[in-house]
GROMACS .gro file of N, CA and C in nm:
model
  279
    1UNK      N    1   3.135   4.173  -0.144
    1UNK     CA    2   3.049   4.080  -0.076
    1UNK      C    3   2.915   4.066  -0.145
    2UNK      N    4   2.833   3.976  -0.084
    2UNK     CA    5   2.726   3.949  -0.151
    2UNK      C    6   2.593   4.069  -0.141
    3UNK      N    7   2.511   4.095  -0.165
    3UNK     CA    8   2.402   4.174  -0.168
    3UNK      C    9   2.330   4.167  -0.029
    4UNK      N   10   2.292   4.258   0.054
    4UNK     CA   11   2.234   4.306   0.148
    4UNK      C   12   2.276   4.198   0.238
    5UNK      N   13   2.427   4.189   0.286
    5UNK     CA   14   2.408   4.127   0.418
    5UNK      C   15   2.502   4.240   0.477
    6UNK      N   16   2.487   4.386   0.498
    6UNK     CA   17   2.523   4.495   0.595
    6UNK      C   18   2.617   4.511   0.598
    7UNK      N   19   2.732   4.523   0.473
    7UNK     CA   20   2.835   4.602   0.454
    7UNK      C   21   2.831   4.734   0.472
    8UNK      N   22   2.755   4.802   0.416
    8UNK     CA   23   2.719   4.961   0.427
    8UNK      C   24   2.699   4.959   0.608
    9UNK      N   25   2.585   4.874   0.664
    9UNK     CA   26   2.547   4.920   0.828
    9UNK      C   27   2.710   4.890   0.888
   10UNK      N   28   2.761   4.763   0.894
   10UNK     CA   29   2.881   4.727   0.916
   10UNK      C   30   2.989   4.882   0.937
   11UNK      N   31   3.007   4.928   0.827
   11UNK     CA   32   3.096   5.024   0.816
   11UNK      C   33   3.029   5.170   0.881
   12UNK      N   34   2.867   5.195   0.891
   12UNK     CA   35   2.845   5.280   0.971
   12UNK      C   36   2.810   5.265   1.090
   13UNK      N   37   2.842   5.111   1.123
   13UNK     CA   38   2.861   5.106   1.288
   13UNK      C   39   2.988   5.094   1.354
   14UNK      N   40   3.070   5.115   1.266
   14UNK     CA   41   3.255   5.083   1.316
   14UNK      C   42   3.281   5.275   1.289
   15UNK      N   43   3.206   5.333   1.206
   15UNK     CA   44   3.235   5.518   1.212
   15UNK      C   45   3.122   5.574   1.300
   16UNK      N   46   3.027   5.504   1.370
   16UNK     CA   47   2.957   5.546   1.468
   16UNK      C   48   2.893   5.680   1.414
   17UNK      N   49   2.862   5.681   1.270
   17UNK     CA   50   2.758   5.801   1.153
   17UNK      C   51   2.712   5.717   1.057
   18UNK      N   52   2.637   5.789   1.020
   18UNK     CA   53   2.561   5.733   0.920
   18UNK      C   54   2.695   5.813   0.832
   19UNK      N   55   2.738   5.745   0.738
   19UNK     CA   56   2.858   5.777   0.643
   19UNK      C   57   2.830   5.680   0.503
   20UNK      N   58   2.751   5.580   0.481
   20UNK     CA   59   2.686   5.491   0.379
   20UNK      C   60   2.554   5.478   0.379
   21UNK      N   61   2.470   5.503   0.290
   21UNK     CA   62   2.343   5.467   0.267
   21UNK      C   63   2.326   5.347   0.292
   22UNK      N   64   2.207   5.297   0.360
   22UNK     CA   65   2.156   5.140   0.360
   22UNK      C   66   1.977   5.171   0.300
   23UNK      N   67   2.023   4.997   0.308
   23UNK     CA   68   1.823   5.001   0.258
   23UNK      C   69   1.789   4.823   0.305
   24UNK      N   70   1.686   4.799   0.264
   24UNK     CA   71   1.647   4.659   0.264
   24UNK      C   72   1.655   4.590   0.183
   25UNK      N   73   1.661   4.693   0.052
   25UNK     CA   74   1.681   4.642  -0.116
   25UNK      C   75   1.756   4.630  -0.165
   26UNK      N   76   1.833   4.564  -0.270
   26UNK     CA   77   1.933   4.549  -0.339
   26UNK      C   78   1.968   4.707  -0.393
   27UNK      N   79   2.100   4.729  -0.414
   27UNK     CA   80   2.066   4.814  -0.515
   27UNK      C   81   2.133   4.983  -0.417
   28UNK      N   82   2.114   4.988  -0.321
   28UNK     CA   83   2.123   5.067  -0.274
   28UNK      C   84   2.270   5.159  -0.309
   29UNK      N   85   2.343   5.095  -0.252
   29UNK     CA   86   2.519   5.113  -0.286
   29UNK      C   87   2.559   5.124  -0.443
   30UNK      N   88   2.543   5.225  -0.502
   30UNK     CA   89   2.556   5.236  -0.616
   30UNK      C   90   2.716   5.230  -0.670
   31UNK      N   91   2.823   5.260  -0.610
   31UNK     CA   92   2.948   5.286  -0.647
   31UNK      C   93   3.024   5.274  -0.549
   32UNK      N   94   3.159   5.269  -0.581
   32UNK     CA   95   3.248   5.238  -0.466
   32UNK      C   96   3.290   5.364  -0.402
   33UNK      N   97   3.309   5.318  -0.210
   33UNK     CA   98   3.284   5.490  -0.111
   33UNK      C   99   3.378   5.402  -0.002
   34UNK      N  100   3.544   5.525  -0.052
   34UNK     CA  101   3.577   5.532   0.092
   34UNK      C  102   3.545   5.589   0.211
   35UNK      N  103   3.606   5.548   0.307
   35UNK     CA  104   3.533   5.568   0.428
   35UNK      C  105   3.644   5.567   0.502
   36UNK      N  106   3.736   5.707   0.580
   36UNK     CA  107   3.798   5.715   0.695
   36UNK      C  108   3.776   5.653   0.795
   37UNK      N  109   3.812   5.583   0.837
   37UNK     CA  110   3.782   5.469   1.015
   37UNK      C  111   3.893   5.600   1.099
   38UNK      N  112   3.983   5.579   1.083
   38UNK     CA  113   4.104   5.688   1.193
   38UNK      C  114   4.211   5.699   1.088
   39UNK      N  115   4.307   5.758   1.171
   39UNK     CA  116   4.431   5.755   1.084
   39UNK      C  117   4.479   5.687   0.984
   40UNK      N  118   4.489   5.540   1.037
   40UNK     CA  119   4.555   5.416   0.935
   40UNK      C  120   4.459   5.317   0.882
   41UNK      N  121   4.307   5.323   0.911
   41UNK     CA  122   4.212   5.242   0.832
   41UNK      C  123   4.130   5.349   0.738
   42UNK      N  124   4.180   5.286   0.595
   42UNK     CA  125   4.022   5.327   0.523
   42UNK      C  126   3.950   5.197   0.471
   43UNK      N  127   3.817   5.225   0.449
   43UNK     CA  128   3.739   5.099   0.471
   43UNK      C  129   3.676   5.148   0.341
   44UNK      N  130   3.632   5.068   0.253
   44UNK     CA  131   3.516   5.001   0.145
   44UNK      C  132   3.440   4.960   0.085
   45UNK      N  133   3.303   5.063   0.049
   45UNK     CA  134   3.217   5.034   0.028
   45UNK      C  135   3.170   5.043  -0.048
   46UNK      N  136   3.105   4.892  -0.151
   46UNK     CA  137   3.110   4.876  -0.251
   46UNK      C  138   2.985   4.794  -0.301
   47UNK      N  139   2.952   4.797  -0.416
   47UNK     CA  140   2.780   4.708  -0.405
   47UNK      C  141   2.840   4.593  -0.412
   48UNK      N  142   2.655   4.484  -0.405
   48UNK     CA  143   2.697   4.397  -0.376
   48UNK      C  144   2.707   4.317  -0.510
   49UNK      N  145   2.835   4.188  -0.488
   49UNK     CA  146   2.845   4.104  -0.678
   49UNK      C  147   2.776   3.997  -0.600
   50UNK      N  148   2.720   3.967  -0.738
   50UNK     CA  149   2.653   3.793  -0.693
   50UNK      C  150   2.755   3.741  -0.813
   51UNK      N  151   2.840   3.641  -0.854
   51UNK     CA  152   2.942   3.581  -0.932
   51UNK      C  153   2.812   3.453  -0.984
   52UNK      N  154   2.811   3.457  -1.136
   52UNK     CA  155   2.713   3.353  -1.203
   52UNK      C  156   2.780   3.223  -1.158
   53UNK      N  157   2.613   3.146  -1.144
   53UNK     CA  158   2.676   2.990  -1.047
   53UNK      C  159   2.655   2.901  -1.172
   54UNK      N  160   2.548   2.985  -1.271
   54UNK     CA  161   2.487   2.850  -1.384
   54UNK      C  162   2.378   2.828  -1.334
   55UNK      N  163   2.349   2.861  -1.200
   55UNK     CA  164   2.161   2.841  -1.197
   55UNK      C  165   2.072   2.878  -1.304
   56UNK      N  166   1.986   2.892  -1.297
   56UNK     CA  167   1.861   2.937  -1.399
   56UNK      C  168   1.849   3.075  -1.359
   57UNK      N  169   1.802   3.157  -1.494
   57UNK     CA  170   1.783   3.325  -1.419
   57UNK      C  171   1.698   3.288  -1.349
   58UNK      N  172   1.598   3.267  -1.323
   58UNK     CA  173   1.507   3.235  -1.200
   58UNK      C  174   1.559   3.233  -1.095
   59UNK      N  175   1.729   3.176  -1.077
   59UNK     CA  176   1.739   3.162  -0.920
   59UNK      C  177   1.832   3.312  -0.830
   60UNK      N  178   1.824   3.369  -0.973
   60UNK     CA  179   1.881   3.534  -0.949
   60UNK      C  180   1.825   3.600  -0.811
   61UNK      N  181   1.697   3.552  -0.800
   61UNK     CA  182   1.639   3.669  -0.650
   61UNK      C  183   1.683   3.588  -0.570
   62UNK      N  184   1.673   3.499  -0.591
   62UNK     CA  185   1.724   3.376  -0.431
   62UNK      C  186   1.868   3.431  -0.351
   63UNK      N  187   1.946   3.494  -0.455
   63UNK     CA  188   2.112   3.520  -0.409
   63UNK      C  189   2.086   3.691  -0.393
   64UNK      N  190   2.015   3.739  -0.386
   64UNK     CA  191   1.931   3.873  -0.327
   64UNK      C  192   1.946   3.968  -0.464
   65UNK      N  193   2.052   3.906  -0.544
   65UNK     CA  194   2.059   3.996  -0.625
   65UNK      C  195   1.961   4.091  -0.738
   66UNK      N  196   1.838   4.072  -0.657
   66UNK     CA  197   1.722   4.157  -0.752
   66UNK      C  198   1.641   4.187  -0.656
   67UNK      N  199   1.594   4.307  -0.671
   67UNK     CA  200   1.515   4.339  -0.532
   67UNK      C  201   1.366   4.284  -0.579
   68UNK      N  202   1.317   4.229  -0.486
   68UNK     CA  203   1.155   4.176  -0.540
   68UNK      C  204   1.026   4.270  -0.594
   69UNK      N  205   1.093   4.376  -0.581
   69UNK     CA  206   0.960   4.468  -0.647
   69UNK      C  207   0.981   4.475  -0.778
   70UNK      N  208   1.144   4.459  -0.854
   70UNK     CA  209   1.166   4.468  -0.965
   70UNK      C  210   1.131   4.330  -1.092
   71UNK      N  211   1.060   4.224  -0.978
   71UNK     CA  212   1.099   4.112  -1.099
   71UNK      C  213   1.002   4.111  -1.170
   72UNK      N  214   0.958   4.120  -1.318
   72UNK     CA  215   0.867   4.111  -1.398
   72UNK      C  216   0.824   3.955  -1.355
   73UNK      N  217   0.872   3.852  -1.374
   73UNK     CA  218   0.794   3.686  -1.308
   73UNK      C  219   0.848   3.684  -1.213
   74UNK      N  220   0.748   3.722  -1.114
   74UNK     CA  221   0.752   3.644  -0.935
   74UNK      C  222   0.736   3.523  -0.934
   75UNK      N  223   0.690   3.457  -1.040
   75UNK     CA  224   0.642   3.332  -0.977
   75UNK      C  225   0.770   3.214  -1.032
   76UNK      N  226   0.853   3.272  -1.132
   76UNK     CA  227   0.981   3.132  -1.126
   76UNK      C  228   1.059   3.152  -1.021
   77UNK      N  229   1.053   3.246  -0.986
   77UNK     CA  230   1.159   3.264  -0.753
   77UNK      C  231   1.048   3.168  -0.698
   78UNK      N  232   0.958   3.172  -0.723
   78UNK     CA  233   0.877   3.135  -0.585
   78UNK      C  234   0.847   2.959  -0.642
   79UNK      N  235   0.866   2.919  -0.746
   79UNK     CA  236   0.880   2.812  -0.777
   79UNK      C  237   1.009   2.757  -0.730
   80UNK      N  238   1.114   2.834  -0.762
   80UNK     CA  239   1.232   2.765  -0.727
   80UNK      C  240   1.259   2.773  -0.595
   81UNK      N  241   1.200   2.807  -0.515
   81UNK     CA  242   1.210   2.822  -0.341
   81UNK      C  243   1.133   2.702  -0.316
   82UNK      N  244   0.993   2.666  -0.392
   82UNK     CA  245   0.939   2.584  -0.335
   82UNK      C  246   0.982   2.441  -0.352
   83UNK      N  247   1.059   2.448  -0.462
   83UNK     CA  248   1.133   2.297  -0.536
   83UNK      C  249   1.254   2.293  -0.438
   84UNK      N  250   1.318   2.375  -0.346
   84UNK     CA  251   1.416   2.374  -0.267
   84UNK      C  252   1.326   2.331  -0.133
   85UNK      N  253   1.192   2.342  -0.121
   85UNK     CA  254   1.141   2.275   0.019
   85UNK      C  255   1.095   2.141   0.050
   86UNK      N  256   1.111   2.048   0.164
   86UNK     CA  257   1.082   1.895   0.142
   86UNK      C  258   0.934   1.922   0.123
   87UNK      N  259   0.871   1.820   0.019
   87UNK     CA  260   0.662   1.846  -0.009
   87UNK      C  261   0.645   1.804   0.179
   88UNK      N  262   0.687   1.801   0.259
   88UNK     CA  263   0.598   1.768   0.386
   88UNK      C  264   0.615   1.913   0.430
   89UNK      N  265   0.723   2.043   0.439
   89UNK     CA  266   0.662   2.136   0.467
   89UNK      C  267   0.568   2.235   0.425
   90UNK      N  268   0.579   2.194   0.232
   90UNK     CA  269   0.505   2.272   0.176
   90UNK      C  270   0.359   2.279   0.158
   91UNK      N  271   0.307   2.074   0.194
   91UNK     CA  272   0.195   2.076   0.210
   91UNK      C  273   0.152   2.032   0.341
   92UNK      N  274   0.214   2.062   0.401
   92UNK     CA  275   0.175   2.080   0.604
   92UNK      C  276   0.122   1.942   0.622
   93UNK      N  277   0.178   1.813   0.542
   93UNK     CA  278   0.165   1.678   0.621
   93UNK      C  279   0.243   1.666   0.716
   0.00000   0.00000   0.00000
């Protein structure tokens, strides 16, 4: 699945333990971790892939796949977020 939308919490709220690390950041889930559910489920936890779309590296943080403390230019994400907004929200006409 994609990067930080709670695969890891997902699977430690169906084993009712903390049994997977989470975080807020990318990155967390380093390798793939089975996980006993009961007898006949084991479950999978695995980081997250972002699959290349052909965007611009710039639009790499947008798909979460970089945690924002790591990006050497903040400012081509924050360009390309703002080129994704209509100019009436960006300049509050």
């Amino acid at each position: 699945g994609y990067p930080n939308v709670g695969k890891s919490s997902l699977i430690n709220s169906l084993k009712r333990s903390r049994v997977c690390g989470v975080g807020a950041t990318p990155g967390v889930t380093r390798c793939l971790q089975a996980v006993q559910l009961d007898r006949h489920i084991q479950l999978l936890d695995c980081p997250g892939v972002v699959l290349d779309s052909g965007d611009p590296p710039a639009a790499a943080p947008l798909r979460g796949a970089l945690a924002p403390q790591r990006l050497r230019d903040p400012l081509s994400p924050a360009i390309a977020i703002l080129r994704r907004c209509p100019p009436q929200q960006v300049h509050g006409d």
